[in-house]
CSV table of C-alpha atoms in Angstrom, one decimal:
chain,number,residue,atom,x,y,z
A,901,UNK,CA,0.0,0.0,0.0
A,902,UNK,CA,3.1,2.3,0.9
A,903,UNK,CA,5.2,1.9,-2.4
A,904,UNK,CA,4.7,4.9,-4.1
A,905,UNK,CA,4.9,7.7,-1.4
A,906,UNK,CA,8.6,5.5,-0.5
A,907,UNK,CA,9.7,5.7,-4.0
A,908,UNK,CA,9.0,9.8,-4.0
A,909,UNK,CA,10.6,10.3,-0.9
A,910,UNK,CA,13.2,8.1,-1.5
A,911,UNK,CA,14.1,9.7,-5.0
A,912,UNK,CA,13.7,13.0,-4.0
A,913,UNK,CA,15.6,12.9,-0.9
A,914,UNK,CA,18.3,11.6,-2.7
A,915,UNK,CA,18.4,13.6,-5.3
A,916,UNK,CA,20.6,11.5,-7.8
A,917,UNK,CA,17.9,8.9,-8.9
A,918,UNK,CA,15.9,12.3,-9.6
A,919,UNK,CA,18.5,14.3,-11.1
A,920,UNK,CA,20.1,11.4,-12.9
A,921,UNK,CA,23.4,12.9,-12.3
A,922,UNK,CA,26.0,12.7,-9.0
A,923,UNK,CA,26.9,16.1,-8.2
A,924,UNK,CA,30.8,16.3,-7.4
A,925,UNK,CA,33.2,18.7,-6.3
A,926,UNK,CA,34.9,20.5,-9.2
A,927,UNK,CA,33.7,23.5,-11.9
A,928,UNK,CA,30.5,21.5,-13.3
A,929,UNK,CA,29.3,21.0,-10.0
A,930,UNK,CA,27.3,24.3,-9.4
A,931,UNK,CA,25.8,23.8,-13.0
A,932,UNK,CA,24.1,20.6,-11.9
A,933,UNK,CA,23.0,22.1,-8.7
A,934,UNK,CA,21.3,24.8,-10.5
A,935,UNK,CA,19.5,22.6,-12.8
A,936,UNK,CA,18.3,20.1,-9.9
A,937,UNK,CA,17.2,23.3,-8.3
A,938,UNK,CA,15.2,24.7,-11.3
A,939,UNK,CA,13.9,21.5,-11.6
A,940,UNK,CA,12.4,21.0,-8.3
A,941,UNK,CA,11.0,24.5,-8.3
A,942,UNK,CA,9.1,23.8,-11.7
A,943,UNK,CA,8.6,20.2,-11.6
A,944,UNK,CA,5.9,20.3,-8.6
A,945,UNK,CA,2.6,19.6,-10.1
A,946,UNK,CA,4.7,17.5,-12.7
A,947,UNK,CA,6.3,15.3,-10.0
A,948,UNK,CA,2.7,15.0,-8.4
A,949,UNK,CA,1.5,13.6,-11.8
A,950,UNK,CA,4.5,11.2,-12.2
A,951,UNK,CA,3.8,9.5,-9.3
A,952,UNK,CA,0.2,9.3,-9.4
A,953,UNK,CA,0.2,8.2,-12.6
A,954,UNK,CA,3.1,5.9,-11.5
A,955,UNK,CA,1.2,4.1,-8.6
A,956,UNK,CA,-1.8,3.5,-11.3
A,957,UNK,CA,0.7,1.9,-14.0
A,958,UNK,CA,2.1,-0.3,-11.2
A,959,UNK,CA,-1.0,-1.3,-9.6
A,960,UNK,CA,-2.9,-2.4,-12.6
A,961,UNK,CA,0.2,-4.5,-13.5
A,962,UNK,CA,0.0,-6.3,-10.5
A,963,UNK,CA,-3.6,-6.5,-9.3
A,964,UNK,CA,-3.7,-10.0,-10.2
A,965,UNK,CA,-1.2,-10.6,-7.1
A,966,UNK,CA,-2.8,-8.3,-5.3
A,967,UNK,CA,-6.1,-9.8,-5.4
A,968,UNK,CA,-4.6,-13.4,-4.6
A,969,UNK,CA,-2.9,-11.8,-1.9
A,970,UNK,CA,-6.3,-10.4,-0.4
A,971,UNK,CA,-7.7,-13.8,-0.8
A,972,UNK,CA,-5.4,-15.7,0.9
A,973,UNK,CA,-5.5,-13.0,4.0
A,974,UNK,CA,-9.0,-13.8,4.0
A,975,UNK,CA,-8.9,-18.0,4.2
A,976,UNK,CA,-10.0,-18.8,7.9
A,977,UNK,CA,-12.4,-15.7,8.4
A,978,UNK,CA,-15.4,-17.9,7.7
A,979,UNK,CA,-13.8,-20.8,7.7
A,980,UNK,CA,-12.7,-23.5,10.2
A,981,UNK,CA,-8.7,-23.5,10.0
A,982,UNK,CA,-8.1,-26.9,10.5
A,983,UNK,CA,-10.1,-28.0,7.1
A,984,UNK,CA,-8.3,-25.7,5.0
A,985,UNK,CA,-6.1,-26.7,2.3
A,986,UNK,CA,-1.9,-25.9,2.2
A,987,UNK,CA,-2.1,-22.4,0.3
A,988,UNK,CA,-1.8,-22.7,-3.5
A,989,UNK,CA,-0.9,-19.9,-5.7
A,990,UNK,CA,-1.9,-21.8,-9.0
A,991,UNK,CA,-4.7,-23.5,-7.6
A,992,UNK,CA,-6.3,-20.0,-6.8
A,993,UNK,CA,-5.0,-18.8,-9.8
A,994,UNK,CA,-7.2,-21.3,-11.9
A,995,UNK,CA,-10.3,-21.0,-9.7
A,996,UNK,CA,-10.4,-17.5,-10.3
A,997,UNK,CA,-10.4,-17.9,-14.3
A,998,UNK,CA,-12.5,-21.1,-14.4
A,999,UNK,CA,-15.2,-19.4,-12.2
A,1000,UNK,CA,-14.9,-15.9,-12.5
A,1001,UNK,CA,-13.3,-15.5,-16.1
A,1002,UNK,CA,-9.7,-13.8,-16.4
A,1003,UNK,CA,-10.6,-10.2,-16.2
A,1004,UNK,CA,-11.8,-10.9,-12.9
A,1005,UNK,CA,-8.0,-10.9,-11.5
A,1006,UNK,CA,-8.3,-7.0,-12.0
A,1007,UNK,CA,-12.0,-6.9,-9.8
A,1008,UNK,CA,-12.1,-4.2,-8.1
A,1009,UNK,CA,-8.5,-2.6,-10.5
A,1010,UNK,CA,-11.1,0.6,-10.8
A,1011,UNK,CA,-11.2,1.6,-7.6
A,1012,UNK,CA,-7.7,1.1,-7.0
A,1013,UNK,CA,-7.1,3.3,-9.6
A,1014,UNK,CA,-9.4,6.0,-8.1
A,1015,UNK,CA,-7.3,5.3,-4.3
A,1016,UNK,CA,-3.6,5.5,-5.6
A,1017,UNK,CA,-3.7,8.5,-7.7
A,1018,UNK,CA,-4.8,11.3,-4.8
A,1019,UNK,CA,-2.9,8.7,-2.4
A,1020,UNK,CA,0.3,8.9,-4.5
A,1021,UNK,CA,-0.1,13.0,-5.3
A,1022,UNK,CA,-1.3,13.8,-1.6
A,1023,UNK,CA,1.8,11.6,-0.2
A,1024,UNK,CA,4.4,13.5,-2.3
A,1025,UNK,CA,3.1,16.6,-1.0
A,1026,UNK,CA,2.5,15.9,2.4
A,1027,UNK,CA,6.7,14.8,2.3
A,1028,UNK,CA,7.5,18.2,1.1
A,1029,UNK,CA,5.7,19.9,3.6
A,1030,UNK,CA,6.9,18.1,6.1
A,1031,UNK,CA,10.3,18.1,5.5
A,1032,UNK,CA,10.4,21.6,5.2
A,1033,UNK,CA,9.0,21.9,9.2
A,1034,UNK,CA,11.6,19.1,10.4
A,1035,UNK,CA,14.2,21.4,8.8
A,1036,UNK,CA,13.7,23.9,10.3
A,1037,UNK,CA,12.6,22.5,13.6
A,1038,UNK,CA,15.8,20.6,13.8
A,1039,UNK,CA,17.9,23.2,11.7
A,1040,UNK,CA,19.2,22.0,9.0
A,1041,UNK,CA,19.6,23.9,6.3
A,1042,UNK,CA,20.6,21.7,2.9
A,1043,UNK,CA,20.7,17.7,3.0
A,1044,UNK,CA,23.4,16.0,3.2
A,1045,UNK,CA,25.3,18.3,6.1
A,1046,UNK,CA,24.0,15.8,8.5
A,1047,UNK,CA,23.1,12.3,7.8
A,1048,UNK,CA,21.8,11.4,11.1
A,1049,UNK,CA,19.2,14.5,10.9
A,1050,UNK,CA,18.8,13.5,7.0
A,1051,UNK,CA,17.7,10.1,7.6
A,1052,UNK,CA,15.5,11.0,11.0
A,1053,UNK,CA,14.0,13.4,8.5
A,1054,UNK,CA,13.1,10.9,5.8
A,1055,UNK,CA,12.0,8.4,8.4
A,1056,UNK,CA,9.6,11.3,10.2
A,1057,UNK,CA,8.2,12.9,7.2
A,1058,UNK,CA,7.9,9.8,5.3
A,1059,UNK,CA,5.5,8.3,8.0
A,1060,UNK,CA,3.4,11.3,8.6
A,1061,UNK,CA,2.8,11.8,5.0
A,1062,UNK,CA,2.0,8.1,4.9
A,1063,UNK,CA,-0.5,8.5,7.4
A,1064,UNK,CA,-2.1,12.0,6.4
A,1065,UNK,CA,-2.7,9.9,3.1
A,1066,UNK,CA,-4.1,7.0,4.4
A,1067,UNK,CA,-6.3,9.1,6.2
A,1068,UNK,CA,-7.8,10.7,3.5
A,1069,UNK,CA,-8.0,8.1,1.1
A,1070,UNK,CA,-8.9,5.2,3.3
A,1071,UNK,CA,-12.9,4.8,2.5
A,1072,UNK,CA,-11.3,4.0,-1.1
A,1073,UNK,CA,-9.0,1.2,0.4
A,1074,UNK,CA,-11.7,0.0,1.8
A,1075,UNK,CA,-13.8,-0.7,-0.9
A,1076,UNK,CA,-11.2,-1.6,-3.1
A,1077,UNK,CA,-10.9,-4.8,-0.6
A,1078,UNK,CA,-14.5,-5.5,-0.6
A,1079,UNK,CA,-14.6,-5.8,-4.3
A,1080,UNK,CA,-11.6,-7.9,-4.5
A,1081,UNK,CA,-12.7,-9.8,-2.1
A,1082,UNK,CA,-16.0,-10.8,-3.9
A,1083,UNK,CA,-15.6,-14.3,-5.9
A,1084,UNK,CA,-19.4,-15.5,-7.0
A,1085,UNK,CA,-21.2,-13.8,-5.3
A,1086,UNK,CA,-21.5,-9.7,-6.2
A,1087,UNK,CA,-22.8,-7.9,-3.5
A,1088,UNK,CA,-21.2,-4.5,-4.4
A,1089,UNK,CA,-21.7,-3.2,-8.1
A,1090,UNK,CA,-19.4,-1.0,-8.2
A,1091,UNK,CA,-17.5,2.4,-6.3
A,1092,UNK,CA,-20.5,4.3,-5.5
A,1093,UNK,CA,-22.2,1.2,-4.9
A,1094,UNK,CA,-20.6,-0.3,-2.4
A,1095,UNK,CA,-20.2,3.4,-0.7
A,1096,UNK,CA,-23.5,3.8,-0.5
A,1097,UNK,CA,-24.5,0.6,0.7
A,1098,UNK,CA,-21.6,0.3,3.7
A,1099,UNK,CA,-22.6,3.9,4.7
A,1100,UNK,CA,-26.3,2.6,4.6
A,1101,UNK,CA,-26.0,-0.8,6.4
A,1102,UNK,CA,-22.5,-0.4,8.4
A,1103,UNK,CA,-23.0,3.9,9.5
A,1104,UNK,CA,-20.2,6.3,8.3
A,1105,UNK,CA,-18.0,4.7,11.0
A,1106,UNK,CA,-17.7,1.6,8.3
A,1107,UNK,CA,-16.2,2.9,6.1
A,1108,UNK,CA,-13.2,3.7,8.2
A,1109,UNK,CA,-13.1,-0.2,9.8
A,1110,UNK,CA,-9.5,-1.3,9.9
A,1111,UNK,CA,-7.6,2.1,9.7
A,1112,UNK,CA,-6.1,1.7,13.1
A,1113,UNK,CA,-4.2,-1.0,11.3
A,1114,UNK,CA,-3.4,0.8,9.0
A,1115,UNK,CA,-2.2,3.7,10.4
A,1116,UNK,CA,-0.1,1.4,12.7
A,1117,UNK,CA,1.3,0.3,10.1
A,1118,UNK,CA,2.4,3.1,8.0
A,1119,UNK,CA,4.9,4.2,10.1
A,1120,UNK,CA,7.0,0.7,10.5
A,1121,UNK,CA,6.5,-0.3,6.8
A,1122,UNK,CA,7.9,3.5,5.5
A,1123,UNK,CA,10.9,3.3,8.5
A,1124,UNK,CA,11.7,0.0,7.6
A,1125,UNK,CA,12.0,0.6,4.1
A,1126,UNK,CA,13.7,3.7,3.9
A,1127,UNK,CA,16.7,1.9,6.0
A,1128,UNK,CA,16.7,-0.8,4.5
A,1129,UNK,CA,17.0,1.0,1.0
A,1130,UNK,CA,19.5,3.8,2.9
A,1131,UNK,CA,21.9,1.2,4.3
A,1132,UNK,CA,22.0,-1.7,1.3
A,1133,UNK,CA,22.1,1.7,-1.3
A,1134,UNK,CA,25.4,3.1,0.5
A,1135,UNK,CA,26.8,0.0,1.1
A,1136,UNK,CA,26.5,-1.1,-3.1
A,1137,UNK,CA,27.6,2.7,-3.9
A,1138,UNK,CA,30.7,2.0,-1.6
A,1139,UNK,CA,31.6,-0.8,-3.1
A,1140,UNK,CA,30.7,-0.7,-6.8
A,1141,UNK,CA,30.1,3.4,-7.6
A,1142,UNK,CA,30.1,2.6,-11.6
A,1143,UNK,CA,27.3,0.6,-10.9
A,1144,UNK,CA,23.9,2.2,-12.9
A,1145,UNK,CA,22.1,4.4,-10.4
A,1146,UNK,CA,18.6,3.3,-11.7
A,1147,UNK,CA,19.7,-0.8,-11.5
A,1148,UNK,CA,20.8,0.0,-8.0
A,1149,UNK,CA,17.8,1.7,-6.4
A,1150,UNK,CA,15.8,-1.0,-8.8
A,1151,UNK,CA,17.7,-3.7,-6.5
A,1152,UNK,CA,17.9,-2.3,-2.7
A,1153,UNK,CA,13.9,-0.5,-3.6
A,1154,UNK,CA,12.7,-4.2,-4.2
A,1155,UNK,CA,14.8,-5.9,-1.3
A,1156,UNK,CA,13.5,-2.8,1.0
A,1157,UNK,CA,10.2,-3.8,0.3
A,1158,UNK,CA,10.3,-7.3,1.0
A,1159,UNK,CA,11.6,-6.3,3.9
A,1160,UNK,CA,8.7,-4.3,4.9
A,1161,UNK,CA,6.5,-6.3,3.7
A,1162,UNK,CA,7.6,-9.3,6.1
A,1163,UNK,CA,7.7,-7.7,8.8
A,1164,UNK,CA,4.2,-5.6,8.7
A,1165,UNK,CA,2.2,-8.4,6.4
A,1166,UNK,CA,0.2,-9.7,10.1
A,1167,UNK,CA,-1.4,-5.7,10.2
A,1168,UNK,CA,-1.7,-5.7,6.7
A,1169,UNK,CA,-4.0,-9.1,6.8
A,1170,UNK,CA,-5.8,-7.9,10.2
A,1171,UNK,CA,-6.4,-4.6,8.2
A,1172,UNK,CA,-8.0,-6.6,5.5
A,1173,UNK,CA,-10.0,-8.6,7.7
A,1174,UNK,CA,-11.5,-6.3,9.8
A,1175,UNK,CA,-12.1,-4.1,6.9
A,1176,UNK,CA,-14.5,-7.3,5.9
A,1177,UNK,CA,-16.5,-7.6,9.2
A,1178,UNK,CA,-20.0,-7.8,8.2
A,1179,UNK,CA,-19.6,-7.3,4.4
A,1180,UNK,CA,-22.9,-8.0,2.8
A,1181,UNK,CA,-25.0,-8.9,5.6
A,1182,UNK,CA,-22.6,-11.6,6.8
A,1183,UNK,CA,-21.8,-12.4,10.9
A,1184,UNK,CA,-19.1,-10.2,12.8
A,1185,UNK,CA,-16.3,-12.3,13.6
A,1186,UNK,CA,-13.5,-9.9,15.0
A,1187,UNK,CA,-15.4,-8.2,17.9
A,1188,UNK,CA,-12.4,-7.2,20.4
A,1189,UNK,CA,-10.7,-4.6,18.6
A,1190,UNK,CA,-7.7,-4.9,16.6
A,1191,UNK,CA,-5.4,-6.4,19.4
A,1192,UNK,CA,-8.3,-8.8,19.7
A,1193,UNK,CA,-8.4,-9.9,16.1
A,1194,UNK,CA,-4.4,-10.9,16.6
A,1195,UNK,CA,-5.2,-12.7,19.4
A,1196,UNK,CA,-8.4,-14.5,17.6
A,1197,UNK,CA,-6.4,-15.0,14.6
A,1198,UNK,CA,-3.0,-16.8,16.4
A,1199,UNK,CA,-5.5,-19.0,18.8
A,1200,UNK,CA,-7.5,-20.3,16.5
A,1201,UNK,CA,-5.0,-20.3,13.0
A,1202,UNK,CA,-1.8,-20.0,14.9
A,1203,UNK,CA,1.2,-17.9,13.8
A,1204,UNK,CA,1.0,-18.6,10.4
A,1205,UNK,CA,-2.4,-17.5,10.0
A,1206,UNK,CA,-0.8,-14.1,10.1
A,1207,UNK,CA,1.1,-14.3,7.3
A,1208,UNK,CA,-1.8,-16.2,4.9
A,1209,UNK,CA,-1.0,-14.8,1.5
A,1210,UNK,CA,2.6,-13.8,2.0
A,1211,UNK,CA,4.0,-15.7,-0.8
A,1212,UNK,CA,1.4,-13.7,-3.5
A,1213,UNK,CA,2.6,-10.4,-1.5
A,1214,UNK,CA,6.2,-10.9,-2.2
A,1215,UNK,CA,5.6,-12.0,-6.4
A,1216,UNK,CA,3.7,-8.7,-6.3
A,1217,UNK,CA,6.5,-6.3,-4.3
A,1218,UNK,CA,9.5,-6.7,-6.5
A,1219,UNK,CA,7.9,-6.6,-10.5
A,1220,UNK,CA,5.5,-3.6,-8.3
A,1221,UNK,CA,8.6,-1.2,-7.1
A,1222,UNK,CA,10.4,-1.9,-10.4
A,1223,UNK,CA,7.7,-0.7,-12.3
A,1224,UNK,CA,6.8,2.4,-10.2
A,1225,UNK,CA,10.2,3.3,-10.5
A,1226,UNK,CA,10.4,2.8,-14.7
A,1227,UNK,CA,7.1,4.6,-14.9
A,1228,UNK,CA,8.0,7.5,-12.7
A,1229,UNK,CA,11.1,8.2,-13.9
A,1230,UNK,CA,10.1,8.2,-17.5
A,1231,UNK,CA,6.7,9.9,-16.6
A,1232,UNK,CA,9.4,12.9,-15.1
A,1233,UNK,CA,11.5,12.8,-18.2
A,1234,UNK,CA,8.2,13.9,-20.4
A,1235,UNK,CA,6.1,16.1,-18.1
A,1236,UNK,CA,9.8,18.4,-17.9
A,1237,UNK,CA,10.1,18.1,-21.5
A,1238,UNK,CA,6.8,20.0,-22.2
A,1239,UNK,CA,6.8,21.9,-19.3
């Protein structure tokens, strides 16, 4: 869910990945600066575009693994654990397009769509603004004079601007899981829809079911990956600095967010569950909160009932990232070229 406001951050903070160039010391030095700088100060609305349209490229790539992921995270909700089957990627794979017909990996794509683009624009600009207050708060004037403040920066602003956007955007999230989640059955029709009818049935209030999740888990999953991709990045650069800047954030983006992924995946699939409770018309199951639903989930699925759909999760993280990253950087390249 975090993948496109990390890649912003990430690039931008950076700078090179952005810039495609490394400034250095010597006479062309202050040219490049000047460029990056005019660049930043027109690029804007362009670099809000980028990575909206960015997110919606990558997502619509890899909604199939998205959707298997949400269905996996699902098995044992309504189901006694015990009688389930050993997970199946292919076996879920074929259901789906025996029963539901292929375009059905992309159920609920739409929606999606309508989330990650305002998510995506309102995360980049939420990171600006609040980089520019932890600069000054903690007073520092240009990255790169302090690395320690530089990466506490990244790491703050990151996560608020994670959370502001998941704030805003989450009735979207929402739905998008109660489509995907739909197999034969089609209780929702559509966005507006399924709005209507949770807002109707479930009260304003459920539409925002599972966002303490996700706000919990925001923050760790945009920590996580921006020092995972920090550390592994300098560490490469140290070692091999001929090495193509776009393979190498390619690389250490995908192994940050695997990283991430593993180790917020169980709020990710409580999120999803509880974002489920009483989806058309069907018995609460969760009904102790979200500490409650971890408890519920480990007693009666054990540990591994947190990380139902992990191996669909991680298929979908690496080609994800990669693409983001192709998309946004191209996306940049034209939006400059006719601004």
């Amino acid at each position: 869910m975090q993948t496109e406001a990390r890649v912003g951050a990430v690039m931008d903070g950076r700078g090179s990945a952005a810039g495609g160039a490394v400034v250095v010391d010597g006479g062309p030095s202050r040219k490049l600066i000047t460029q990056h700088r005019h660049q930043s100060q027109i690029g804007t609305v362009p670099q809000l575009l980028a990575g909206g349209v960015a997110g919606a490229i990558s997502k619509t790539c890899t909604a199939p693994l998205a959707r298997l992921t949400i269905l996996f995270q699902l098995q044992g909700m309504h189901a006694n654990a015990a009688s389930l089957k050993k997970a199946s990627i292919w076996q879920e794979a074929s259901r789906i397009v025996h029963e539901e017909g292929f375009r059905a990996f992309w159920k609920g794509n739409l929606v999606t769509i309508a989330h990650r683009l305002p998510y995506s624009s309102i995360s980049f600009y939420a990171f600006e603004r609040y980089k520019n207050v932890l600069q000054l708060i903690l007073g520092v004037e240009s990255q790169g004079e302090n690395i320690t403040a530089d990466l506490c920066i990244r790491l703050v602003g990151g996560g608020l601007a994670g959370i502001t956007a998941a704030s805003v955007t989450y009735p979207l999230d929402l739905v998008r899981t109660r489509l995907a989640a739909q197999t034969n059955v089609i209780y929702y029709r559509g966005i507006w829809h399924a709005l209507q009818t949770i807002s109707r049935e479930e009260g304003i209030a459920g539409l925002y079911k599972g966002m303490g999740a996700t706000l919990l888990g925001v923050g760790p999953n945009l920590a996580i990956s921006f020092s995972v991709y920090d550390t592994v990045r300098s560490y490469w650069q140290s070692h091999r600095p001929d090495d193509s800047t776009v393979l190498v954030s390619l690389a250490c983006g995908s192994l940050s967010g695997v990283a991430s992924s593993t180790v917020t995946f169980p709020l990710d699939l409580v999120r999803r569950r509880i974002q489920l409770e009483g989806a058309g018309g069907r018995a609460h199951v969760y009904k102790t909160g979200l500490f409650g639903t971890f408890s519920h989930i480990i007693r009666t699925e054990g540990l591994r009932g947190l990380y139902r759909g992990i191996l669909p999760e991680y298929y979908k993280v690496v080609p994800s990232i990669g693409i983001v990253f192709m998309t946004y950087e191209k996306m940049k390249q034209l939006l400059s070229d006719i601004d």
